[in-house]
Each structure stands twice: as structure tokens, then as C-alpha cells.
Coordinates of C-alpha atoms and ligand atoms in Angstrom, one line a residue:
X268 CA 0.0 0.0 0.0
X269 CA 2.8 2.8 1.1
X270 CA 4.9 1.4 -1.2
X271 CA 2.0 1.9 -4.1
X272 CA 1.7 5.6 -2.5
X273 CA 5.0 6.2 -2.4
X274 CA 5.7 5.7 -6.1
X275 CA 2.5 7.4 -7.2
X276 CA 4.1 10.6 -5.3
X277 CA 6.9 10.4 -7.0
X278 CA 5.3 10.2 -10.3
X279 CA 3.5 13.7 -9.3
X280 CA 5.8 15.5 -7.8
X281 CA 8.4 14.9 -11.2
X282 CA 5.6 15.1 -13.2
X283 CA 4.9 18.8 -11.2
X284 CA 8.8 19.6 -11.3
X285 CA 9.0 18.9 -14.6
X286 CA 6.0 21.5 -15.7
X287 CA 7.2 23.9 -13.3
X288 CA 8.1 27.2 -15.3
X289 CA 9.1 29.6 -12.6
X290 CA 11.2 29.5 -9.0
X291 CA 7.7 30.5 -7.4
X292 CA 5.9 27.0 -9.2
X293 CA 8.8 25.3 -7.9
X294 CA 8.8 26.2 -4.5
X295 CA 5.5 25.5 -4.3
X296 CA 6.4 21.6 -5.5
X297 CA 9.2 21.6 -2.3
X298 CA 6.6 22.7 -0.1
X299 CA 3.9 20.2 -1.2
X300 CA 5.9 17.3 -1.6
X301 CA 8.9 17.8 1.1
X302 CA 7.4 20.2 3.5
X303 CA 6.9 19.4 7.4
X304 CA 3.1 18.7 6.9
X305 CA 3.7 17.0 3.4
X306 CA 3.2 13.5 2.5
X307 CA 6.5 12.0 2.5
X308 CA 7.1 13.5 6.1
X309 CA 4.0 11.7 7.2
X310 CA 5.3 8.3 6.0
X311 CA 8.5 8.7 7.5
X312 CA 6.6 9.9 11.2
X313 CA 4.3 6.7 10.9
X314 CA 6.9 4.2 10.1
X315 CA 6.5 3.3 14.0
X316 CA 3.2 1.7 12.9
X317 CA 4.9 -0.5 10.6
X318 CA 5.9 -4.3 10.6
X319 CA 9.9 -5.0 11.5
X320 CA 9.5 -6.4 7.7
X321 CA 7.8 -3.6 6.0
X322 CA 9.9 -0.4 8.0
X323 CA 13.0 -0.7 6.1
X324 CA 11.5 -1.3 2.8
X325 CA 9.0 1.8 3.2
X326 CA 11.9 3.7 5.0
X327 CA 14.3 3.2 2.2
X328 CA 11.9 4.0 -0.9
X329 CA 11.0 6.8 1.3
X330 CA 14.5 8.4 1.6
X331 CA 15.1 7.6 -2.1
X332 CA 12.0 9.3 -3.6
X333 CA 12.4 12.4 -1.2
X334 CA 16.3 12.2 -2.6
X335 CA 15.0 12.3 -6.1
X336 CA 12.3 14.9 -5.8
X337 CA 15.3 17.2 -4.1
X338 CA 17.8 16.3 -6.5
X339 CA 15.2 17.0 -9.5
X340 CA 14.1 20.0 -7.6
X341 CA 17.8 21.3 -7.6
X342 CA 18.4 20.5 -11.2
X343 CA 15.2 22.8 -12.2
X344 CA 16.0 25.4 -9.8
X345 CA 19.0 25.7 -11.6
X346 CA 17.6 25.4 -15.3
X347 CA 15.4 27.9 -14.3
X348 CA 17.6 30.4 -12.8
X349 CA 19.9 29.8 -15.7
X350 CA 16.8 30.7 -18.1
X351 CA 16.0 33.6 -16.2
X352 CA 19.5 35.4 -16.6
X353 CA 19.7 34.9 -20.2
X354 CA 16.3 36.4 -20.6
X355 CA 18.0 39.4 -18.4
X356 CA 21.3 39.3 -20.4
X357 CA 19.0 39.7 -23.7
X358 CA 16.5 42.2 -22.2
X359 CA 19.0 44.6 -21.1
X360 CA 21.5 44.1 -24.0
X361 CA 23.3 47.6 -24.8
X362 CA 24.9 48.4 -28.8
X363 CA 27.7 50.1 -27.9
X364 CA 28.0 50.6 -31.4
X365 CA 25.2 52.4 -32.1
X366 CA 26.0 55.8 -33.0
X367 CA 24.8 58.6 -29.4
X368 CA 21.7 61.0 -29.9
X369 CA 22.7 64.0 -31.0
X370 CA 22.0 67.5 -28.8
X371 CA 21.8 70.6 -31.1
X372 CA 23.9 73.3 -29.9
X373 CA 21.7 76.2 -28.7
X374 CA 22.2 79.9 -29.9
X375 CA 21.0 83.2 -28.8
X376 CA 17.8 84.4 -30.0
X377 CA 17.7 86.6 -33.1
X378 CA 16.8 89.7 -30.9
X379 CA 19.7 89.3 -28.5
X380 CA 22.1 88.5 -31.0
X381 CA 21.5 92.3 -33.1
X382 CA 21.6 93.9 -29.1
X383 CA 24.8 92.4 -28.5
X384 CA 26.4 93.6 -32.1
X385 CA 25.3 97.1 -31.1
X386 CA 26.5 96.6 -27.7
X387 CA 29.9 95.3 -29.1
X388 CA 29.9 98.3 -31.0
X389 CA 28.8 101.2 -28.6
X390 CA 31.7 99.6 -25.9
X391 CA 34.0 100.3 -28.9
X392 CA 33.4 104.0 -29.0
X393 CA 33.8 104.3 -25.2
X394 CA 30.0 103.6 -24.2
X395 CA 29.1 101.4 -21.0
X396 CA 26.0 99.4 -20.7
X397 CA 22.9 100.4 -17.5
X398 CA 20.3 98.4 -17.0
X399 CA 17.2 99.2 -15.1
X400 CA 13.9 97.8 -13.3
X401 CA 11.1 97.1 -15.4
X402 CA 8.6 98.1 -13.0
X403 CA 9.2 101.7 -13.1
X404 CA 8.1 105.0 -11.2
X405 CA 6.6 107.5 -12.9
X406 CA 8.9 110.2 -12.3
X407 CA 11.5 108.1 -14.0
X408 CA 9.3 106.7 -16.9
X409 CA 7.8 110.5 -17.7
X410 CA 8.3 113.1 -15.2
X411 CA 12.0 113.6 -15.4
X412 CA 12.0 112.8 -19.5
X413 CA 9.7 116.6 -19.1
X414 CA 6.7 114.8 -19.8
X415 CA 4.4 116.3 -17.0
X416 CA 1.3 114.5 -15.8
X417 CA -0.9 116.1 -18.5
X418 CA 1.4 116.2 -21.4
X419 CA -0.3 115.3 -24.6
X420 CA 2.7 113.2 -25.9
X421 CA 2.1 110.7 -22.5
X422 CA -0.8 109.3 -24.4
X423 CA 1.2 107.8 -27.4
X424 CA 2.9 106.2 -24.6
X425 CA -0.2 104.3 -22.7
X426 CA 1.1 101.7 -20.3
X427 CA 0.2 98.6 -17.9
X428 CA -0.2 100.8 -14.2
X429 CA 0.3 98.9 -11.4
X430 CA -0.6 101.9 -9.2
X431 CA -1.4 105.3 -10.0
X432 CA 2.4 106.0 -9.7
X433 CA 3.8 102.8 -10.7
X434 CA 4.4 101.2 -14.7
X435 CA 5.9 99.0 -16.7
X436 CA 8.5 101.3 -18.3
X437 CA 7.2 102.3 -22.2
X438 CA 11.0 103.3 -22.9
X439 CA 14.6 102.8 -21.3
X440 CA 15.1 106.0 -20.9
X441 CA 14.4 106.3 -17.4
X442 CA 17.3 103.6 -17.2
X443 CA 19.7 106.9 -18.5
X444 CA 17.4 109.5 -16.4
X445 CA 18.5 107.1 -13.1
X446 CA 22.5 107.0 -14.7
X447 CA 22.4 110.6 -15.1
X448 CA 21.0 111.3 -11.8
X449 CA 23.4 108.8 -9.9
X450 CA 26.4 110.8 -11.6
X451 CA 25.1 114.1 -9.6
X452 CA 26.1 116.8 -12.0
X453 CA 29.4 115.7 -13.5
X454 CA 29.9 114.3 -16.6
X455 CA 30.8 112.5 -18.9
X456 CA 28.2 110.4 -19.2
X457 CA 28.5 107.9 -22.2
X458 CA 25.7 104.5 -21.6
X459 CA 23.9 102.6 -23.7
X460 CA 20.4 100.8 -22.4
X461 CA 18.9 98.1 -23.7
X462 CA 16.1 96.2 -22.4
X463 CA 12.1 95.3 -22.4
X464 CA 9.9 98.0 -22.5
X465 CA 5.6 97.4 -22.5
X466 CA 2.8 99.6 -24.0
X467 CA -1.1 98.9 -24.3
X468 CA -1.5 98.1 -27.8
X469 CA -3.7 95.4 -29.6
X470 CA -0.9 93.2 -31.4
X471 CA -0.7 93.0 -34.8
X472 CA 2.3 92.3 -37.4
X473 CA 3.8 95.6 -36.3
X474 CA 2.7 95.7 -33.0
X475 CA 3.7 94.5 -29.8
X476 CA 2.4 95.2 -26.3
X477 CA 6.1 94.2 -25.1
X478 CA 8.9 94.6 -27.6
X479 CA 12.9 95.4 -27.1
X480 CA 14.8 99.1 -27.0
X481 CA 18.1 100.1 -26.9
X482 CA 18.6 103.4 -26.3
X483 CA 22.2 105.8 -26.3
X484 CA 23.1 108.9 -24.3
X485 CA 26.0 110.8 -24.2
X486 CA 26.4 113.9 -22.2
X487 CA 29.8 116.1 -21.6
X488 CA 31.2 119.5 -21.9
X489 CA 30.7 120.8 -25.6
X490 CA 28.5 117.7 -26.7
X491 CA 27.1 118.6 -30.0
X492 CA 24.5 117.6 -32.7
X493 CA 27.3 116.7 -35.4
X494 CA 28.7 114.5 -32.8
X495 CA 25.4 112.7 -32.7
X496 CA 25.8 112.3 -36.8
X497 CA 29.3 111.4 -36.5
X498 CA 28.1 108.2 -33.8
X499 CA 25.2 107.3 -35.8
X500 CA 26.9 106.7 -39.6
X501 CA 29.3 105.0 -37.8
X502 CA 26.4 103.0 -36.0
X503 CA 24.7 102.7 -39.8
X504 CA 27.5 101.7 -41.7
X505 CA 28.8 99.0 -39.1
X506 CA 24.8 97.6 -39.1
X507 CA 23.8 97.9 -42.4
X508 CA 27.0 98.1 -44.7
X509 CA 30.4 100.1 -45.3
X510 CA 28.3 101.9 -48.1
X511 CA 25.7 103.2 -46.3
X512 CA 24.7 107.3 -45.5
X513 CA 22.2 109.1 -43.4
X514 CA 20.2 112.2 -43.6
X515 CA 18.2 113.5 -40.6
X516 CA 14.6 114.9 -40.5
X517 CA 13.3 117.5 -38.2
X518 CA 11.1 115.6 -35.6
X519 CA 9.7 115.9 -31.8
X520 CA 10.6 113.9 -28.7
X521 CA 9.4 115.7 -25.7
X522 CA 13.0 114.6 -24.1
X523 CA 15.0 116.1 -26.8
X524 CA 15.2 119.9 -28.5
X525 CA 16.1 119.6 -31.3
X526 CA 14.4 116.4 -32.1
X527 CA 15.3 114.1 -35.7
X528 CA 14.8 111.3 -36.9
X529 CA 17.3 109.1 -38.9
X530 CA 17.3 107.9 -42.4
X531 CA 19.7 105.5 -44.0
X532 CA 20.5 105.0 -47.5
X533 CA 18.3 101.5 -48.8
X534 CA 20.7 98.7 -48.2
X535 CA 18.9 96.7 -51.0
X536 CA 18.8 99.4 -53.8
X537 CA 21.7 102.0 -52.7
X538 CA 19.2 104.6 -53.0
X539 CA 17.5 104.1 -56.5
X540 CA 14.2 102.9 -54.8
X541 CA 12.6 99.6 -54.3
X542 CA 10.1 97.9 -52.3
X543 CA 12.3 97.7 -49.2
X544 CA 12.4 101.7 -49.3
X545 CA 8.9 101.9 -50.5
X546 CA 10.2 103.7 -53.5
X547 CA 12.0 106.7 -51.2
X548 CA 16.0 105.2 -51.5
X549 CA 15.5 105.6 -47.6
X550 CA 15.3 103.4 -44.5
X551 CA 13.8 105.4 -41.5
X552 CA 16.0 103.8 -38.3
X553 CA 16.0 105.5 -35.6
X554 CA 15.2 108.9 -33.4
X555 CA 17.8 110.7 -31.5
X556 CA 18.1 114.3 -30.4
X557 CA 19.8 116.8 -27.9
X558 CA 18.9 116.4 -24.3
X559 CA 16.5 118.5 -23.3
X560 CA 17.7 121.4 -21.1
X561 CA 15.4 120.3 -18.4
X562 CA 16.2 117.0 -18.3
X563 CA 19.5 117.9 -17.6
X564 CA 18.6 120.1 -15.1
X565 CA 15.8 117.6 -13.5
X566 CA 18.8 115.4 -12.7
X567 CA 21.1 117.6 -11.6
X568 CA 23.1 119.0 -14.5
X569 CA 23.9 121.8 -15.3
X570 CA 22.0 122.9 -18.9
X571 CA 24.8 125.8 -19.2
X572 CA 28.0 123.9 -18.4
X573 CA 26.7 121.0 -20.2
X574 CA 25.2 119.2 -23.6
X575 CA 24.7 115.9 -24.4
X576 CA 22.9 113.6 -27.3
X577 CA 20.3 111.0 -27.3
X578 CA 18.8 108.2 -30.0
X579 CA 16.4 105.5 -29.2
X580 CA 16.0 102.4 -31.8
X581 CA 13.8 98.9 -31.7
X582 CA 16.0 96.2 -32.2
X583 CA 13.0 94.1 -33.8
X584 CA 12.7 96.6 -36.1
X585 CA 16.6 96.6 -37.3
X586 CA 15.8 92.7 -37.2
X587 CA 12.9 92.7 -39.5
X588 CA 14.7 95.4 -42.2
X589 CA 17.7 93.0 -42.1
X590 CA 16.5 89.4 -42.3
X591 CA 12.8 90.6 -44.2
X592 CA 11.2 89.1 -41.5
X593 CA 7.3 90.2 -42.0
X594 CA 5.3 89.8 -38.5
X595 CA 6.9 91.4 -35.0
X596 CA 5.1 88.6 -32.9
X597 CA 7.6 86.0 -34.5
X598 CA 9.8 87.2 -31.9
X599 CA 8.1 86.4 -29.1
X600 CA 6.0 83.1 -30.0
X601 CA 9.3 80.8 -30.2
X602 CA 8.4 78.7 -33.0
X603 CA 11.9 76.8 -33.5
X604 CA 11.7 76.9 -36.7
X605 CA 11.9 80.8 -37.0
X606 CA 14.4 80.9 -34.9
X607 CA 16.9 78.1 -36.0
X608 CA 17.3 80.2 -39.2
X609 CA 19.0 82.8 -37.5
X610 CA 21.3 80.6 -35.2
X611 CA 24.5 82.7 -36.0
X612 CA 23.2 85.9 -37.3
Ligands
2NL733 C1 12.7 106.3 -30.8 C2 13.2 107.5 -30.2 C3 14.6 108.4 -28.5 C4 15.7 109.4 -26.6 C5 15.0 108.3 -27.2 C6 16.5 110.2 -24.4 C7 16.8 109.8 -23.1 C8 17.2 110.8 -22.2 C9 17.2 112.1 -22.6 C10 16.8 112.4 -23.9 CL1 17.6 110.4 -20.6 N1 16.5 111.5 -24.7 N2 16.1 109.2 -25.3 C11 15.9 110.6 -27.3 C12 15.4 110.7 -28.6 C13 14.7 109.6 -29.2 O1 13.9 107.4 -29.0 O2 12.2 106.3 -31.8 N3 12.9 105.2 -30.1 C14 12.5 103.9 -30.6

């Protein structure tokens, strides 16, 4: 009878081994077959019951099937952990030979790259560059530029209030108002500002309610309007071509007397007319002027013992003249492939 049981067992458990397709199956099998409350133990624990004739018969099959189940056991275990580490191996195999993923270099933005050129070149001729908080005061933004709370000309220039007294600056040139001030009288005075600037404005293709500005201002003894000339072909020519000359129109900047604006010669036609020029041979750039008196006097120079010139310029402008780039807002919405044509403008 035991002896019939004990070979049956046998036949399962190999039967179970042999079927089993992962360690947790098989441990399962060692607990079933060879665990403390499993069958095998029991024989062995009730061969007291037995006949002198039948114990070692029973005991020895015994002892040889729980031999062979752990030797079988063993041999899977190890088949199986075998299996398992090749699987790993071929899961996680790495071609080293497979060529890296590439990371484009970045590059500066088309806008930063034509403030830097100027920058580059204003440092050249002596200038330093002043930056200055966005969120500006109005005595700096207006008042001390000699536009008084009601001037007309403060409405061209409608801004984002945060309080009745405090913008977001519409121009730099409270950056230069603040650098002239901080200098307390003595000059000279030769900075360059560029920065953000904000004014309510519905955006269109040549509109922006935040756009870029760099502004120039140079104030000493004996400053004088053909200086201002002299700085800004050499500003045109370096930008726009060797070739290049200006002409300056009357104009009127409440911060400047007298005011003009500045013309270059067309870069694309030399001055014949084309579309570019609309026709004129002209390129309007920039507007520049001689410091007012007051704002001189407003922070704390003297108007009599000193002159000084101004310009003001949009860099998206330059940007769009150059390149013939046709909306403003391409700037600003970061479509890559705007900008990756201009990686080393
Ligand atoms: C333009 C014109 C201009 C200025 C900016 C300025 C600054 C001080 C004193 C006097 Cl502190 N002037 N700046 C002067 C003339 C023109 O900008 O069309 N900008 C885009």
C-alpha cells in the first residue's frame, strides 16, 4: 500500500517539477511534496506503525523518492535560474556601437544677437552698458524725460499701471534718467540701455504690447548735434554696410530739442528705390536728439555747463529690415523653426 503511495508521489511530484516554469511553481512543489506537513514527512513519522518487515522497505523508498524529488528539484532550480539570466542578459543588451543621440547646440535668440552687435559696437566707442527695473516709477518713466502729468505726448505712450504712480516702463530712458542722476552733475556720461519696454497696444504684425529698445546717451562738456551724426553713420555703416549714408529729418521727442529722426540709404537698392524703401531710396532707423535742457537740469546738470545727445532704436525693427522678416510677434512666440534660421546671425 505505502509502497504503491509512495511511487504514485513520486510520479506527481516529477511530473509537477518537470511543468514547473518559474522558482515560485517550484517552490511550491518543495513545499507540497517535502514540506513538514507534506506526504512524504507523514510516511516517515508513521513508520513506528509498521511491521519489523515492512519499515525498512517503506523507509528506504521513502528516503530515495524524497532524494530524487530534491535532486530534481535542484536540477530545475538551476535550469530555471539559468533561463532567467539569459532572458536578463538579452533584455538589457546595450549596442555600444550604435552611433549617441545627438544635442543641437543652442544659440541666442535673433533679438539678442543684433543687441549684443550694437553693444559690441557702442563699448567700442567708449560707451558702457545700464540696465534698469522694469517696473518703473513714474517720475522716472515720464516726469524727469519733461513729460508732466498732463502732457499730450504721455498718451502715445499708454502703459500697464500697477498703481497710479507705478508702470511697466514704455521706454529705457528712465534707465539713462537714473544713470544721469546717480552721476550728480558731473559728466561725462556715455551709456547705452537696452532692455524690455511694455505699451497697451492690440498686437498685430507691427505691434507689440512688449517689444525690445536700446537706447544711447551721451552727455559732456561741448556735446554737439554733429557729434550725434558722427556716432550714428558710424552706427549705420557697421549695421547695415560700409556703403551706407544718413540724412536727418526735423522731428519731436518731448526729451529732446532739437528732435530728428534718422534715415539710411536703402541697403537693398543703394538709393535708387525699391520695395524695401517703399520707392523713397530711404530706410527710416532711428530717433535721437539733444537732451533737453530740463532733463538735464531735472537730474542735476547743469544745462549751461553741459550738452549731451540721445537716439532711441527697436531692435526688432533693425531685425525685421535685415532678415525681411514680416510679422513682429515671430519674436516672441518661439516657433523653432523661426528661430533656428538665425542661429549665427
Ligand atoms: C525712438 C526715439 C529716443 C531718446 C530716445 C532720451 C533719453 C534721455 C534724454 C533724452 Cl535720458 N532722450 N532718449 C531721445 C530721442 C529719441 O527714441 O524712436 N525710439 C525707438
Amino acid at each position: 500500500m505505502l509502497k504503491e503511495k509512495l511511487l504514485e508521489l513520486r510520479q506527481q511530484a516529477l511530473s509537477t517539477i518537470d511543468s514547473a516554469d518559474e522558482l515560485k511553481a517550484l517552490q511550491e512543489a518543495h513545499v507540497r511534496f517535502l514540506g513538514k506537513k507534506g506526504p512524504i514527512t507523514e510516511i516517515l513519522k508513521g513508520m513506528g506503525k509498521l511491521s519489523k518487515e515492512e519499515r525498512p522497505v517503506v523507509g528506504q523508498l521513502a528516503n530515495e523518492v524524497r532524494q530524487l524529488i530534491t535532486a530534481r528539484i535542484e536540477e530545475k532550480r538551476a535550469d530555471l535560474e539559468a533561463r532567467q539570466l539569459e532572458m536578463k542578459l538579452e533584455s538589457e543588451k546595450i549596442d555600444v556601437t550604435l552611433p549617441g543621440r545627438k544635442t543641437a547646440p543652442g544659440s541666442h535668440h535673433l533679438l539678442a544677437s543684433i543687441i549684443r552687435e550694437v553693444e559690441d559696437l557702442f563699448i567700442g566707442l567708449g560707451f558702457s552698458i545700464e540696465e534698469g527695473p522694469e517696473v518703473e516709477q513714474d517720475y522716472y518713466n515720464f516726469e524727469a524725460l519733461n513729460l508732466p502729468k498732463d502732457h499730450p505726448a504721455r498718451d502715445m505712450q499708454d502703459s500697464f499701471y500697477i498703481t497710479d504712480d507705478i508702470l511697466m516702463r514704455t521706454h529705457t530712458s528712465p534707465v539713462q534718467a537714473r544713470t544721469l542722476e546717480k552721476h550728480k552733475g558731473v559728466g561725462p556720461v556715455k551709456v547705452i540701455c537696452p532692455g524690455k519696454v511694455y505699451r497697451r497696444d492690440n498686437d498685430d504684425a507691427t505691434h507689440s504690447h512688449q517689444f525690445m529698445q536700446i537706447e544711447g546717451l551721451y552727455v559732456d562738456h561741448k556735446v554737439r548735434l554733429s557729434d550725434l551724426k558722427g556716432i550714428l553713420t558710424v552706427f549705420a555703416k557697421h549695421m547695415f554696410g560700409a556703403d551706407r549714408e544718413i540724412r536727418l529729418r526735423p522731428s519731436f521727442f518731448p526729451f529732446t530739442e532739437p528732435s530728428v529722426e534718422m534715415d539710411i540709404s536703402c541697403f537693398r537698392c543703394g538709393g535708387h528705390g525699391c520695395n524695401v524703401c517703399k520707392g523713397t531710396g530711404w530706410i527710416e532707423i532711428l530717433g535721437a536728439g539733444m537732451v533737453h535742457p530740463n532733463v538735464l537740469r531735472m537730474s542735476g546738470f547743469d544745462p549751461g555747463e553741459y550738452t549731451g545727445f540721445a537716439f532711441g532704436m527697436g531692435p526688432e525693427r533693425i531685425a525685421m529690415l535685415k532678415y525681411g522678416i514680416e510679422d513682429i510677434r515671430h519674436f516672441y512666440t518661439d516657433d523653432i523653426r523661426f528661430l533656428k534660421q538665425f542661429y549665427r546671425a
